[in-house]
Tab-separated table of C-alpha atoms in Angstrom:
chain	number	residue	atom	x	y	z
Z	1	UNK	CA	13.360	-9.049	-17.660
Z	2	UNK	CA	15.584	-6.136	-18.658
Z	3	UNK	CA	18.125	-4.940	-16.118
Z	4	UNK	CA	17.654	-1.741	-14.142
Z	5	UNK	CA	19.963	1.225	-14.356
Z	6	UNK	CA	23.010	0.935	-12.167
Z	7	UNK	CA	23.529	4.524	-11.143
Z	8	UNK	CA	21.886	7.900	-11.077
Z	9	UNK	CA	23.062	10.903	-13.022
Z	10	UNK	CA	22.722	12.597	-16.367
Z	11	UNK	CA	23.569	9.480	-18.353
Z	12	UNK	CA	21.211	7.010	-16.679
Z	13	UNK	CA	17.559	6.178	-17.123
Z	14	UNK	CA	15.164	5.231	-14.324
Z	15	UNK	CA	13.375	1.937	-14.864
Z	16	UNK	CA	9.575	2.044	-15.095
Z	17	UNK	CA	8.146	-1.058	-13.431
Z	18	UNK	CA	4.415	-1.776	-13.624
Z	19	UNK	CA	3.818	-3.150	-10.138
Z	20	UNK	CA	0.927	-4.937	-8.496
Z	21	UNK	CA	1.189	-5.328	-4.749
Z	22	UNK	CA	-0.997	-7.699	-2.730
Z	23	UNK	CA	-2.062	-5.706	0.292
Z	24	UNK	CA	-4.008	-7.784	2.784
Z	25	UNK	CA	-3.084	-11.065	1.067
Z	26	UNK	CA	-2.931	-13.812	2.126
Z	27	UNK	CA	-3.319	-12.439	5.671
Z	28	UNK	CA	-5.431	-9.311	6.272
Z	29	UNK	CA	-3.552	-6.194	7.345
Z	30	UNK	CA	-3.778	-5.367	11.027
Z	31	UNK	CA	-4.901	-1.913	12.139
Z	32	UNK	CA	-1.463	-0.845	13.403
Z	33	UNK	CA	0.487	-2.654	10.727
Z	34	UNK	CA	3.869	-1.052	11.579
Z	35	UNK	CA	4.779	-3.400	14.422
Z	36	UNK	CA	1.674	-2.435	16.432
Z	37	UNK	CA	3.080	1.105	16.687
Z	38	UNK	CA	0.218	3.614	16.569
Z	39	UNK	CA	2.317	6.692	15.772
Z	40	UNK	CA	4.474	5.066	13.102
Z	41	UNK	CA	1.430	3.452	11.487
Z	42	UNK	CA	-0.302	6.835	11.294
Z	43	UNK	CA	2.855	8.513	9.960
Z	44	UNK	CA	3.234	6.000	7.130
Z	45	UNK	CA	-0.507	6.227	6.425
Z	46	UNK	CA	-0.320	10.022	6.228
Z	47	UNK	CA	2.669	9.939	3.869
Z	48	UNK	CA	0.942	7.349	1.699
Z	49	UNK	CA	-2.176	9.516	1.543
Z	50	UNK	CA	-0.123	12.486	0.334
Z	51	UNK	CA	1.628	10.551	-2.428
Z	52	UNK	CA	-1.123	10.223	-5.091
Z	53	UNK	CA	-1.907	13.968	-5.369
Z	54	UNK	CA	1.760	14.784	-4.779
Z	55	UNK	CA	3.046	12.502	-7.528
Z	56	UNK	CA	0.548	13.950	-10.003
Z	57	UNK	CA	1.696	17.454	-9.073
Z	58	UNK	CA	5.339	16.502	-9.624
Z	59	UNK	CA	4.472	15.125	-13.058
Z	60	UNK	CA	2.660	18.325	-14.033
Z	61	UNK	CA	5.569	20.469	-12.838
Z	62	UNK	CA	8.056	18.852	-15.223
Z	63	UNK	CA	5.576	18.560	-18.096
Z	64	UNK	CA	5.105	22.334	-18.059
Z	65	UNK	CA	8.705	22.628	-19.228
Z	66	UNK	CA	8.755	19.675	-21.630
Z	67	UNK	CA	8.953	21.856	-24.737
Z	68	UNK	CA	12.015	23.654	-23.338
Z	69	UNK	CA	14.075	20.500	-22.828
Z	70	UNK	CA	16.388	19.967	-25.789
Z	71	UNK	CA	18.792	17.380	-24.364
Z	72	UNK	CA	17.635	13.939	-25.651
Z	73	UNK	CA	19.077	12.156	-22.589
Z	74	UNK	CA	17.177	14.408	-20.194
Z	75	UNK	CA	14.017	13.952	-22.265
Z	76	UNK	CA	14.245	10.177	-21.778
Z	77	UNK	CA	14.952	10.569	-18.080
Z	78	UNK	CA	11.903	12.831	-17.726
Z	79	UNK	CA	9.709	10.267	-19.501
Z	80	UNK	CA	10.922	7.575	-17.103
Z	81	UNK	CA	10.443	9.893	-14.102
Z	82	UNK	CA	6.842	10.487	-15.155
Z	83	UNK	CA	6.269	6.757	-15.588
Z	84	UNK	CA	7.678	5.908	-12.181
Z	85	UNK	CA	5.735	8.645	-10.406
Z	86	UNK	CA	2.484	7.568	-12.062
Z	87	UNK	CA	2.916	3.984	-10.815
Z	88	UNK	CA	3.846	5.247	-7.337
Z	89	UNK	CA	0.608	7.186	-7.109
Z	90	UNK	CA	-1.398	4.226	-8.379
Z	91	UNK	CA	0.051	1.702	-5.922
Z	92	UNK	CA	-0.155	4.047	-2.941
Z	93	UNK	CA	-3.778	4.594	-3.926
Z	94	UNK	CA	-4.338	0.852	-3.549
Z	95	UNK	CA	-2.702	0.887	-0.124
Z	96	UNK	CA	-4.771	3.919	0.856
Z	97	UNK	CA	-7.970	2.007	0.105
Z	98	UNK	CA	-6.855	-0.696	2.544
Z	99	UNK	CA	-5.910	1.863	5.191
Z	100	UNK	CA	-9.236	3.680	4.912
Z	101	UNK	CA	-11.034	0.357	5.364
Z	102	UNK	CA	-8.923	-0.277	8.481
Z	103	UNK	CA	-10.137	2.954	10.072
Z	104	UNK	CA	-7.760	5.715	8.975
Z	105	UNK	CA	-10.427	8.341	8.163
Z	106	UNK	CA	-8.018	11.039	7.019
Z	107	UNK	CA	-6.743	8.734	4.273
Z	108	UNK	CA	-9.708	9.394	2.029
Z	109	UNK	CA	-9.721	13.125	2.777
Z	110	UNK	CA	-6.024	13.751	2.147
Z	111	UNK	CA	-5.492	11.380	-0.774
Z	112	UNK	CA	-8.329	12.993	-2.751
Z	113	UNK	CA	-7.087	16.575	-2.565
Z	114	UNK	CA	-6.111	16.665	-6.242
Z	115	UNK	CA	-8.259	19.723	-6.968
Z	116	UNK	CA	-6.830	21.696	-4.029
Z	117	UNK	CA	-3.287	20.892	-5.154
Z	118	UNK	CA	-4.066	22.028	-8.687
Z	119	UNK	CA	-5.516	25.307	-7.403
Z	120	UNK	CA	-2.307	25.971	-5.470
Z	121	UNK	CA	-0.264	25.201	-8.582
Z	122	UNK	CA	-2.163	27.802	-10.600
Z	123	UNK	CA	-1.251	30.465	-8.051
Z	124	UNK	CA	2.474	29.666	-8.205
Z	125	UNK	CA	4.882	30.613	-10.998
Z	126	UNK	CA	5.877	27.522	-13.024
Z	127	UNK	CA	9.514	27.827	-11.908
Z	128	UNK	CA	8.447	27.848	-8.251
Z	129	UNK	CA	6.285	24.758	-8.800
Z	130	UNK	CA	9.259	22.967	-10.366
Z	131	UNK	CA	11.497	24.128	-7.491
Z	132	UNK	CA	9.030	22.581	-5.041
Z	133	UNK	CA	9.231	19.299	-6.930
Z	134	UNK	CA	13.042	19.346	-6.944
Z	135	UNK	CA	13.073	20.046	-3.200
Z	136	UNK	CA	10.496	17.346	-2.471
Z	137	UNK	CA	12.540	14.863	-4.488
Z	138	UNK	CA	15.508	15.608	-2.239
Z	139	UNK	CA	13.354	14.852	0.816
Z	140	UNK	CA	12.216	11.542	-0.647
Z	141	UNK	CA	15.759	10.623	-1.710
Z	142	UNK	CA	17.089	11.247	1.804
Z	143	UNK	CA	14.278	9.186	3.326
Z	144	UNK	CA	14.769	6.482	0.698
Z	145	UNK	CA	18.461	6.153	1.496
Z	146	UNK	CA	17.603	5.844	5.190
Z	147	UNK	CA	14.979	3.181	4.559
Z	148	UNK	CA	17.292	1.090	2.379
Z	149	UNK	CA	20.432	1.435	4.485
Z	150	UNK	CA	18.999	0.758	7.951
Z	151	UNK	CA	18.142	-2.750	9.131
Z	152	UNK	CA	16.390	-1.117	12.090
Z	153	UNK	CA	14.038	0.809	9.796
Z	154	UNK	CA	13.447	-2.335	7.742
Z	155	UNK	CA	12.268	-4.099	10.889
Z	156	UNK	CA	9.857	-1.282	11.750
Z	157	UNK	CA	7.671	-1.730	8.676
Z	158	UNK	CA	5.790	-4.666	10.218
Z	159	UNK	CA	3.414	-5.713	7.423
Z	160	UNK	CA	5.582	-7.455	4.780
Z	161	UNK	CA	3.708	-6.083	1.758
Z	162	UNK	CA	3.871	-2.527	3.098
Z	163	UNK	CA	7.608	-3.084	3.486
Z	164	UNK	CA	7.774	-4.304	-0.120
Z	165	UNK	CA	5.961	-1.182	-1.312
Z	166	UNK	CA	8.220	1.128	0.672
Z	167	UNK	CA	11.406	-0.597	-0.522
Z	168	UNK	CA	10.325	-0.437	-4.169
Z	169	UNK	CA	9.295	3.200	-3.831
Z	170	UNK	CA	12.558	4.046	-2.074
Z	171	UNK	CA	14.605	2.351	-4.793
Z	172	UNK	CA	12.902	4.308	-7.550
Z	173	UNK	CA	13.233	7.581	-5.641
Z	174	UNK	CA	16.993	7.038	-5.715
Z	175	UNK	CA	16.887	6.140	-9.411
Z	176	UNK	CA	15.227	9.422	-10.386
Z	177	UNK	CA	16.393	11.669	-7.538
Z	178	UNK	CA	18.105	14.215	-9.836
Z	179	UNK	CA	15.634	14.351	-12.741
Z	180	UNK	CA	13.438	17.259	-11.590
Z	181	UNK	CA	16.554	19.080	-10.370
Z	182	UNK	CA	18.203	18.696	-13.790
Z	183	UNK	CA	15.065	19.969	-15.516
Z	184	UNK	CA	15.117	22.998	-13.213
Z	185	UNK	CA	18.711	23.721	-14.170
Z	186	UNK	CA	18.096	23.055	-17.865
Z	187	UNK	CA	15.399	25.741	-17.979
Z	188	UNK	CA	17.589	28.204	-16.040
Z	189	UNK	CA	15.664	28.070	-12.783
Z	190	UNK	CA	17.304	30.628	-10.482
Z	191	UNK	CA	19.509	29.344	-7.693
Z	192	UNK	CA	18.060	31.811	-5.186
Z	193	UNK	CA	14.531	30.480	-5.822
Z	194	UNK	CA	15.654	26.862	-5.447
Z	195	UNK	CA	17.216	27.655	-2.063
Z	196	UNK	CA	14.330	29.876	-0.943
Z	197	UNK	CA	11.739	27.193	-1.689
Z	198	UNK	CA	13.681	24.583	0.257
Z	199	UNK	CA	14.174	27.026	3.141
Z	200	UNK	CA	10.399	27.365	3.490
Z	201	UNK	CA	9.804	23.607	3.234
Z	202	UNK	CA	12.626	22.962	5.681
Z	203	UNK	CA	11.153	25.341	8.265
Z	204	UNK	CA	7.697	23.777	8.111
Z	205	UNK	CA	8.577	20.087	7.804
Z	206	UNK	CA	8.382	19.041	11.444
Z	207	UNK	CA	5.401	21.261	12.421
Z	208	UNK	CA	3.281	20.267	9.412
Z	209	UNK	CA	4.043	16.546	9.573
Z	210	UNK	CA	3.639	16.538	13.354
Z	211	UNK	CA	0.249	18.227	13.191
Z	212	UNK	CA	-0.825	15.908	10.384
Z	213	UNK	CA	0.011	12.796	12.390
Z	214	UNK	CA	-1.692	14.273	15.468
Z	215	UNK	CA	-4.862	14.999	13.460
Z	216	UNK	CA	-4.809	11.462	12.070
Z	217	UNK	CA	-4.511	9.978	15.557
Z	218	UNK	CA	-7.257	12.244	16.940
Z	219	UNK	CA	-9.544	11.073	14.125
Z	220	UNK	CA	-8.930	7.455	15.166
Z	221	UNK	CA	-10.680	6.732	18.497
Z	222	UNK	CA	-8.894	3.380	18.823
Z	223	UNK	CA	-5.609	5.313	19.045
Z	224	UNK	CA	-6.642	7.407	22.041
Z	225	UNK	CA	-4.014	5.955	24.362
Z	226	UNK	CA	-2.060	9.007	25.559
Z	227	UNK	CA	0.716	7.211	27.437
Z	228	UNK	CA	1.359	4.768	24.595
Z	229	UNK	CA	1.253	7.513	21.965
Z	230	UNK	CA	3.629	9.727	23.980
Z	231	UNK	CA	6.096	6.873	24.427
Z	232	UNK	CA	5.937	5.934	20.733
Z	233	UNK	CA	6.313	9.575	19.659
Z	234	UNK	CA	9.470	9.909	21.726
Z	235	UNK	CA	10.828	6.668	20.286
Z	236	UNK	CA	10.103	7.844	16.722
Z	237	UNK	CA	11.752	11.232	17.305
Z	238	UNK	CA	14.864	9.580	18.735
Z	239	UNK	CA	14.925	6.718	16.254
Z	240	UNK	CA	16.574	6.116	12.862
Z	241	UNK	CA	13.812	7.640	10.743
Z	242	UNK	CA	13.853	11.135	12.255
Z	243	UNK	CA	17.168	11.447	14.095
Z	244	UNK	CA	19.525	13.621	12.057
Z	245	UNK	CA	17.071	13.884	9.154
Z	246	UNK	CA	17.024	17.668	8.948
Z	247	UNK	CA	20.803	17.894	8.826
Z	248	UNK	CA	20.789	15.627	5.776
Z	249	UNK	CA	18.046	17.703	4.160
Z	250	UNK	CA	20.003	20.881	4.875
Z	251	UNK	CA	22.800	20.115	2.376
Z	252	UNK	CA	20.323	21.087	-0.369
Z	253	UNK	CA	20.616	24.694	0.808
Z	254	UNK	CA	24.272	24.959	-0.225
Z	255	UNK	CA	24.792	27.049	-3.393
Z	256	UNK	CA	25.845	24.786	-6.239
Z	257	UNK	CA	24.425	21.629	-4.632
Z	258	UNK	CA	23.386	18.747	-6.893
Z	259	UNK	CA	21.493	15.613	-5.732
Z	260	UNK	CA	24.205	13.354	-7.115
Z	261	UNK	CA	26.694	14.974	-4.732
Z	262	UNK	CA	25.212	12.464	-2.265
Z	263	UNK	CA	26.581	9.134	-3.468
Z	264	UNK	CA	23.911	6.423	-3.337
Z	265	UNK	CA	25.199	4.356	-6.283
Z	266	UNK	CA	26.293	1.315	-4.251
Z	267	UNK	CA	23.043	1.298	-2.247
Z	268	UNK	CA	21.089	1.555	-5.486
Z	269	UNK	CA	22.912	-1.375	-7.096
Z	270	UNK	CA	22.419	-3.491	-3.974
Z	271	UNK	CA	18.663	-2.988	-3.869
Z	272	UNK	CA	18.134	-3.227	-7.625
Z	273	UNK	CA	19.582	-6.708	-7.333
Z	274	UNK	CA	17.766	-7.618	-4.099
Z	275	UNK	CA	14.374	-6.550	-5.434
Z	276	UNK	CA	14.597	-7.113	-9.199
Z	277	UNK	CA	17.632	-9.302	-9.861
Z	278	UNK	CA	17.357	-12.924	-11.030
Z	279	UNK	CA	16.149	-13.978	-7.574
Z	280	UNK	CA	14.709	-10.601	-6.663
Z	281	UNK	CA	12.092	-10.413	-3.925
Z	282	UNK	CA	9.669	-8.387	-6.048
Z	283	UNK	CA	10.099	-9.920	-9.501
Z	284	UNK	CA	6.683	-11.567	-9.170
Z	285	UNK	CA	5.085	-8.201	-8.379
Z	286	UNK	CA	5.989	-6.798	-11.808
Z	287	UNK	CA	3.100	-7.053	-14.246
């Protein structure tokens, strides 16, 4: 097996890995697979539902500028970015099928909104669409670094194969965290638009995600346990996933910011080895 890249940046190439996870094998997934935590299980389910249409949108946003990219290194990085995002969408789609079968009704609704996403894209200028992708990639990179650097978060995943999926996805988000951003700069995307787009996303992050999780819980009668849900919501808000998240996202708003200003090279090397080294935990998941 060829080795993965060892760092992010303009001279590195993300590694496209054709994965096949084994959700529900050998033991079936439980309904609240994230340590029997209703709120966290619904949050992860909601994020997973968003990924397939989201990843496809990210791919389209960079492809719209493919003919304007002249740097051969960036061209290769874009090709790898597209490959990774395509596999992410595919594998989250497999997880979403399991979650829908477990009784997460919004999974099927949200994960199939490809047409709605495409309609929104047609209304936006191409540069704004690409700016959204660059901003979203910063969100996923920040979350990825948290997932991979916190033993507490690792313990929250519950279901081992869901944890494997999240760790693999997090690793690859760090590998390609600057690709869309570098495309945006290469095609002279304006700095004011980059910052404006993130400002809007930043303002709506907590309200939109919070309402999405609430709607998912409301649609799941088995989760109608108000005291338990309130306690778990408080624990999530005060815990390592959410606590301080917005302050880390906020660095993107600084003029002149670049994703590689946040050094994740050592974390990336550690997890490339843990997951895909000679004795890597996920070597047998690569097709």
